[in-house]
Short mmCIF file of C-alpha atoms and ligand atoms in Angstrom, two decimals:
data_model
loop_
_atom_site.label_atom_id
_atom_site.label_comp_id
_atom_site.label_asym_id
_atom_site.label_seq_id
_atom_site.Cartn_x
_atom_site.Cartn_y
_atom_site.Cartn_z
CA UNK A 1 10.62 -3.52 21.60
CA UNK A 2 7.24 -1.98 19.53
CA UNK A 3 3.44 -2.45 20.58
CA UNK A 4 1.51 -5.02 18.45
CA UNK A 5 -0.48 -3.59 16.31
CA UNK A 6 -3.55 -3.60 18.07
CA UNK A 7 -1.59 -0.80 19.95
CA UNK A 8 -1.49 1.53 17.43
CA UNK A 9 -2.97 3.56 15.07
CA UNK A 10 -3.20 2.07 11.77
CA UNK A 11 -1.62 4.12 8.84
CA UNK A 12 -3.83 4.49 6.23
CA UNK A 13 -2.82 2.46 3.47
CA UNK A 14 -6.54 2.86 1.39
CA UNK A 15 -4.44 4.97 -1.06
CA UNK A 16 -1.50 2.66 -1.67
CA UNK A 17 -1.92 0.02 -3.96
CA UNK A 18 1.23 -2.47 -3.46
CA UNK A 19 0.16 -2.68 0.53
CA UNK A 20 -3.53 -2.22 0.89
CA UNK A 21 -4.32 -2.43 -2.61
CA UNK A 22 -7.68 -4.68 -3.75
CA UNK A 23 -5.85 -6.47 -6.75
CA UNK A 24 -6.22 -10.82 -5.28
CA UNK A 25 -3.45 -11.44 -8.55
CA UNK A 26 0.01 -11.60 -7.94
CA UNK A 27 2.38 -8.37 -7.35
CA UNK A 28 4.35 -8.23 -10.78
CA UNK A 29 7.30 -5.81 -11.31
CA UNK A 30 5.37 -3.57 -13.11
CA UNK A 31 3.33 -2.25 -9.91
CA UNK A 32 6.71 -1.58 -8.12
CA UNK A 33 7.29 0.65 -11.74
CA UNK A 34 3.76 2.54 -10.92
CA UNK A 35 4.83 2.72 -7.58
CA UNK A 36 7.33 4.86 -7.88
CA UNK A 37 6.01 7.07 -10.43
CA UNK A 38 3.23 7.26 -7.76
CA UNK A 39 5.77 8.22 -4.23
CA UNK A 40 3.81 4.74 -3.11
CA UNK A 41 5.83 3.87 -0.16
CA UNK A 42 6.16 -0.26 0.26
CA UNK A 43 7.09 -3.18 2.78
CA UNK A 44 9.74 -5.99 2.04
CA UNK A 45 9.75 -9.68 4.61
CA UNK A 46 12.01 -12.10 3.85
CA UNK A 47 10.43 -15.81 4.28
CA UNK A 48 12.01 -18.49 3.95
CA UNK A 49 9.46 -20.84 4.75
CA UNK A 50 5.45 -21.40 3.19
CA UNK A 51 3.59 -20.53 7.10
CA UNK A 52 5.89 -18.03 7.82
CA UNK A 53 5.29 -16.75 3.86
CA UNK A 54 1.53 -17.39 4.38
CA UNK A 55 1.43 -15.53 7.07
CA UNK A 56 2.99 -12.04 5.94
CA UNK A 57 0.78 -12.27 2.02
CA UNK A 58 -2.26 -13.04 4.18
CA UNK A 59 -0.50 -9.70 6.17
CA UNK A 60 -1.07 -7.66 2.70
CA UNK A 61 3.22 -7.60 2.21
CA UNK A 62 2.91 -7.32 -1.46
CA UNK A 63 6.76 -8.06 -1.98
CA UNK A 64 8.81 -10.65 -0.18
CA UNK A 65 12.39 -11.57 -0.47
CA UNK A 66 13.50 -15.22 -0.33
CA UNK A 67 17.37 -14.32 0.66
CA UNK A 68 20.87 -16.28 1.44
CA UNK A 69 20.07 -15.04 4.97
CA UNK A 70 17.88 -17.45 4.80
CA UNK A 71 21.47 -19.12 5.93
CA UNK A 72 21.41 -18.43 9.15
CA UNK A 73 18.37 -17.08 10.65
CA UNK A 74 17.01 -20.58 8.80
CA UNK A 75 19.86 -23.38 7.82
CA UNK A 76 22.48 -23.09 11.24
CA UNK A 77 24.98 -21.67 8.67
CA UNK A 78 27.26 -18.05 10.04
CA UNK A 79 27.04 -16.32 6.68
CA UNK A 80 25.03 -16.38 3.51
CA UNK A 81 27.93 -17.87 1.90
CA UNK A 82 27.96 -21.14 2.24
CA UNK A 83 24.01 -21.08 1.26
CA UNK A 84 23.59 -23.11 -2.05
CA UNK A 85 22.01 -22.65 -5.67
CA UNK A 86 19.83 -26.12 -4.27
CA UNK A 87 18.99 -24.91 -0.54
CA UNK A 88 18.00 -20.97 -2.37
CA UNK A 89 15.24 -23.41 -4.68
CA UNK A 90 13.19 -25.85 -2.29
CA UNK A 91 13.07 -22.18 0.32
CA UNK A 92 12.34 -19.84 -2.30
CA UNK A 93 9.92 -22.97 -3.54
CA UNK A 94 7.99 -23.35 -0.42
CA UNK A 95 7.38 -19.23 -0.37
CA UNK A 96 5.49 -19.06 -3.30
CA UNK A 97 3.41 -21.80 -2.97
CA UNK A 98 3.20 -20.70 0.89
CA UNK A 99 1.71 -16.32 -0.96
CA UNK A 100 -1.03 -16.26 -3.41
CA UNK A 101 -0.70 -11.98 -4.19
CA UNK A 102 3.35 -10.97 -2.09
CA UNK A 103 5.68 -9.90 -5.97
CA UNK A 104 7.86 -13.44 -4.41
CA UNK A 105 12.36 -12.31 -4.74
CA UNK A 106 15.09 -15.71 -4.99
CA UNK A 107 18.42 -14.44 -3.83
CA UNK A 108 20.45 -15.64 -6.10
CA UNK A 109 23.53 -17.45 -3.00
CA UNK A 110 27.18 -16.35 -3.70
CA UNK A 111 28.81 -18.41 -5.79
CA UNK A 112 25.69 -18.65 -8.82
CA UNK A 113 26.28 -16.11 -10.50
CA UNK A 114 29.85 -14.21 -10.74
CA UNK A 115 31.87 -16.74 -12.99
CA UNK A 116 29.43 -14.41 -15.59
CA UNK A 117 26.52 -13.77 -17.35
CA UNK A 118 25.80 -17.18 -18.67
CA UNK A 119 26.31 -18.64 -15.39
CA UNK A 120 23.94 -15.88 -13.77
CA UNK A 121 21.33 -17.53 -16.20
CA UNK A 122 22.43 -20.83 -15.33
CA UNK A 123 21.10 -19.93 -12.30
CA UNK A 124 18.47 -17.80 -12.21
CA UNK A 125 16.40 -19.23 -15.26
CA UNK A 126 16.17 -22.87 -12.33
CA UNK A 127 14.59 -19.87 -9.12
CA UNK A 128 12.26 -19.19 -11.84
CA UNK A 129 11.71 -22.14 -13.64
CA UNK A 130 11.55 -24.54 -10.66
CA UNK A 131 11.11 -22.46 -8.09
CA UNK A 132 8.57 -19.82 -9.16
CA UNK A 133 9.94 -17.47 -7.74
CA UNK A 134 9.52 -13.53 -10.20
CA UNK A 135 12.05 -12.08 -10.02
CA UNK A 136 15.95 -12.60 -9.23
CA UNK A 137 17.90 -10.72 -6.16
CA UNK A 138 21.65 -10.20 -6.98
CA UNK A 139 25.27 -8.55 -5.25
CA UNK A 140 27.21 -5.92 -7.16
CA UNK A 141 26.71 -2.29 -8.92
CA UNK A 142 29.50 -1.90 -11.71
CA UNK A 143 30.90 -5.18 -11.31
CA UNK A 144 27.24 -6.81 -12.48
CA UNK A 145 25.98 -5.09 -14.44
CA UNK A 146 26.76 -7.78 -17.01
CA UNK A 147 24.70 -10.53 -15.28
CA UNK A 148 21.96 -7.85 -14.99
CA UNK A 149 21.21 -6.90 -18.52
CA UNK A 150 21.69 -10.81 -19.74
CA UNK A 151 18.54 -12.23 -17.17
CA UNK A 152 17.04 -8.65 -18.22
CA UNK A 153 17.75 -9.38 -21.92
CA UNK A 154 16.11 -12.34 -21.36
CA UNK A 155 12.99 -12.09 -18.96
CA UNK A 156 13.87 -11.72 -15.58
CA UNK A 157 13.20 -9.07 -13.90
CA UNK A 158 16.06 -8.68 -11.38
CA UNK A 159 16.16 -6.57 -7.65
CA UNK A 160 20.57 -5.28 -7.16
CA UNK A 161 21.56 -5.29 -4.37
CA UNK A 162 24.98 -2.77 -3.58
CA UNK A 163 26.27 -0.82 -0.40
CA UNK A 164 26.86 -3.46 2.05
CA UNK A 165 26.72 -7.21 0.05
CA UNK A 166 27.04 -9.97 2.95
CA UNK A 167 28.43 -12.49 0.62
CA UNK A 168 31.48 -10.01 0.38
CA UNK A 169 31.86 -10.22 4.11
CA UNK A 170 35.37 -12.30 3.66
CA UNK A 171 36.54 -8.90 1.99
CA UNK A 172 35.06 -5.90 2.47
CA UNK A 173 32.74 -7.02 6.13
CA UNK A 174 30.20 -5.73 7.81
CA UNK A 175 30.26 -1.75 8.12
CA UNK A 176 28.41 1.10 6.43
CA UNK A 177 29.47 1.45 3.06
CA UNK A 178 29.62 4.73 1.04
CA UNK A 179 31.14 6.80 4.10
CA UNK A 180 33.37 9.86 2.32
CA UNK A 181 33.33 11.24 -0.51
CA UNK A 182 34.47 8.36 -2.76
CA UNK A 183 32.61 5.79 -2.00
CA UNK A 184 29.79 7.52 -2.29
CA UNK A 185 30.66 8.82 -5.36
CA UNK A 186 31.63 4.38 -6.29
CA UNK A 187 27.77 4.29 -5.20
CA UNK A 188 25.98 5.92 -7.04
CA UNK A 189 28.24 5.25 -9.54
CA UNK A 190 27.10 1.80 -9.20
CA UNK A 191 23.83 2.41 -8.38
CA UNK A 192 23.09 4.01 -11.34
CA UNK A 193 24.91 1.42 -12.93
CA UNK A 194 22.38 -1.29 -11.88
CA UNK A 195 19.56 1.13 -13.73
CA UNK A 196 20.84 1.03 -16.44
CA UNK A 197 21.69 -2.94 -17.00
CA UNK A 198 18.07 -3.15 -16.62
CA UNK A 199 17.02 -3.49 -12.54
CA UNK A 200 13.53 -2.84 -11.14
CA UNK A 201 15.01 -2.09 -7.60
CA UNK A 202 18.30 -1.71 -5.43
CA UNK A 203 18.38 -3.26 -2.49
CA UNK A 204 20.69 -0.51 -0.15
CA UNK A 205 22.50 -1.90 2.24
CA UNK A 206 23.98 -0.14 5.56
CA UNK A 207 24.51 2.95 2.85
CA UNK A 208 23.90 6.77 5.48
CA UNK A 209 20.73 8.07 5.25
CA UNK A 210 21.65 11.51 3.40
CA UNK A 211 23.39 9.52 0.77
CA UNK A 212 20.36 6.82 0.66
CA UNK A 213 17.87 9.73 -0.28
CA UNK A 214 20.14 11.14 -3.33
CA UNK A 215 20.45 7.58 -4.82
CA UNK A 216 16.60 7.12 -4.72
CA UNK A 217 15.99 11.00 -5.92
CA UNK A 218 18.49 10.41 -8.42
CA UNK A 219 17.29 6.84 -9.60
CA UNK A 220 14.60 6.38 -10.92
CA UNK A 221 13.55 3.01 -10.33
CA UNK A 222 13.08 1.60 -6.53
CA UNK A 223 15.28 1.87 -3.36
CA UNK A 224 14.90 -0.74 -0.88
CA UNK A 225 16.77 0.39 2.14
CA UNK A 226 17.90 -1.53 4.93
CA UNK A 227 20.42 -0.10 7.83
CA UNK A 228 19.65 3.26 5.25
CA UNK A 229 17.85 5.97 6.29
CA UNK A 230 14.25 6.68 5.99
CA UNK A 231 13.61 8.07 2.34
CA UNK A 232 13.81 5.08 -0.28
CA UNK A 233 10.81 4.06 -1.77
CA UNK A 234 10.59 0.85 0.42
CA UNK A 235 12.58 -0.56 3.46
CA UNK A 236 13.15 -4.34 3.85
CA UNK A 237 14.44 -6.15 7.65
CA UNK A 238 15.32 -10.10 7.80
CA UNK A 239 11.36 -11.39 8.93
CA UNK A 240 13.29 -13.17 12.61
CA UNK A 241 15.16 -10.07 12.90
CA UNK A 242 11.68 -7.90 13.26
CA UNK A 243 9.47 -10.55 14.65
CA UNK A 244 12.68 -11.45 17.82
CA UNK A 245 13.11 -15.18 16.49
CA UNK A 246 17.01 -14.33 15.86
CA UNK A 247 18.12 -13.86 19.25
CA UNK A 248 22.03 -11.98 20.51
CA UNK A 249 22.93 -8.41 19.48
CA UNK A 250 20.77 -6.73 17.29
CA UNK A 251 21.72 -4.41 14.37
CA UNK A 252 21.03 -0.97 15.18
CA UNK A 253 18.26 -1.13 12.13
CA UNK A 254 16.48 -4.11 13.59
CA UNK A 255 13.44 -2.60 14.63
CA UNK A 256 11.99 -5.50 17.16
CA UNK A 257 7.47 -5.65 16.25
CA UNK A 258 7.49 -8.58 18.35
CA UNK A 259 9.42 -11.38 21.18
CA UNK A 260 8.69 -14.68 19.87
CA UNK A 261 11.77 -16.11 20.78
CA UNK A 262 10.59 -15.96 24.38
CA UNK A 263 6.80 -16.29 23.50
CA UNK A 264 8.11 -19.72 21.40
CA UNK A 265 10.47 -20.96 24.92
CA UNK A 266 7.65 -20.36 27.02
CA UNK A 267 5.21 -22.29 25.49
CA UNK A 268 8.01 -24.72 25.01
CA UNK A 269 8.89 -25.35 28.45
CA UNK A 270 4.31 -25.23 28.87
CA UNK A 271 4.20 -27.95 27.49
CA UNK A 272 7.61 -29.95 28.62
CA UNK A 273 5.70 -29.80 32.57
CA UNK A 274 2.69 -30.24 31.15
CA UNK A 275 4.44 -33.62 30.66
CA UNK A 276 7.31 -34.25 33.32
CA UNK A 277 3.92 -33.23 35.48
CA UNK A 278 1.08 -35.40 33.79
CA UNK A 279 -1.09 -32.40 33.16
CA UNK A 280 -1.09 -32.89 29.15
CA UNK A 281 -2.33 -34.66 27.38
CA UNK A 282 -6.48 -34.58 29.62
CA UNK A 283 -9.55 -36.63 28.73
CA UNK A 284 -10.48 -33.51 25.92
CA UNK A 285 -6.87 -33.93 24.29
CA UNK A 286 -7.61 -38.16 24.42
CA UNK A 287 -9.88 -40.76 21.29
CA UNK A 288 -11.51 -43.12 23.02
O1 KIV B 301 19.23 -11.93 1.89
C1 KIV B 301 19.10 -11.06 2.24
O2 KIV B 301 18.14 -11.38 3.83
C2 KIV B 301 18.92 -10.02 2.30
C3 KIV B 301 18.16 -8.26 3.00
C4 KIV B 301 19.28 -8.31 4.01
C5 KIV B 301 17.94 -7.71 2.06
O3 KIV B 301 19.66 -9.28 0.63
#
């Protein structure tokens, strides 16, 4: 596990406008576009509730994704597939309320945009109007071109997501994507298709590092990697994985920066021991 940040050399963020920047207004997709022009890398974390999001906001995380990974990391489902638009709207609204600086991206869940552009617009409009997100994310490359185009034409910024797309787990499983010449060419076509449709950024999940580097070179919109090597413009991790809360075996691409599962479990046991042993509450915790 990585040492706490106090023990590490801090990154030089003085010239990075997104992370460590001075502005107090909310970050916009325009800032993200400028970061690519300047060659600045940036971090993105998922968030599913107001309190956690406020911690990340204070830490300077410039972009937060209310991912449908909430399904398995927050709501107790096995995959992202059962997550509903009502759930995503509620979680996204909480994250927006808990933050003042980060750009909040709300994920469109499975079944809320696959029917076509009009369904996608109806669903995205809910996330923008009811939850207040600054952008939405949806999965798919060439197959989602029409949806992305209509949302962007309607004034809703879109982050695309290609490579491994977890909403298609029943069809593709959790396997590295883009391996082999044909699959690599398809990934490149998908990347160009979402850029052509107007997406402001694209997530590349679980693709070979060399291919992710090539996509990053070819596109003028930023790439956000997860399991896609070091050369993407941004990196995203699921917060419960990154802080060691998820439990179980982690994918190879996860770097664990803390062990919250142990910290929380130890604290819960200490509280229970105090209650059972009669050492909590004490005089300072009591009123008379
Ligand atoms: O839902 C999610 O958290 C995601 C990220 C892994 C990119 O899609």
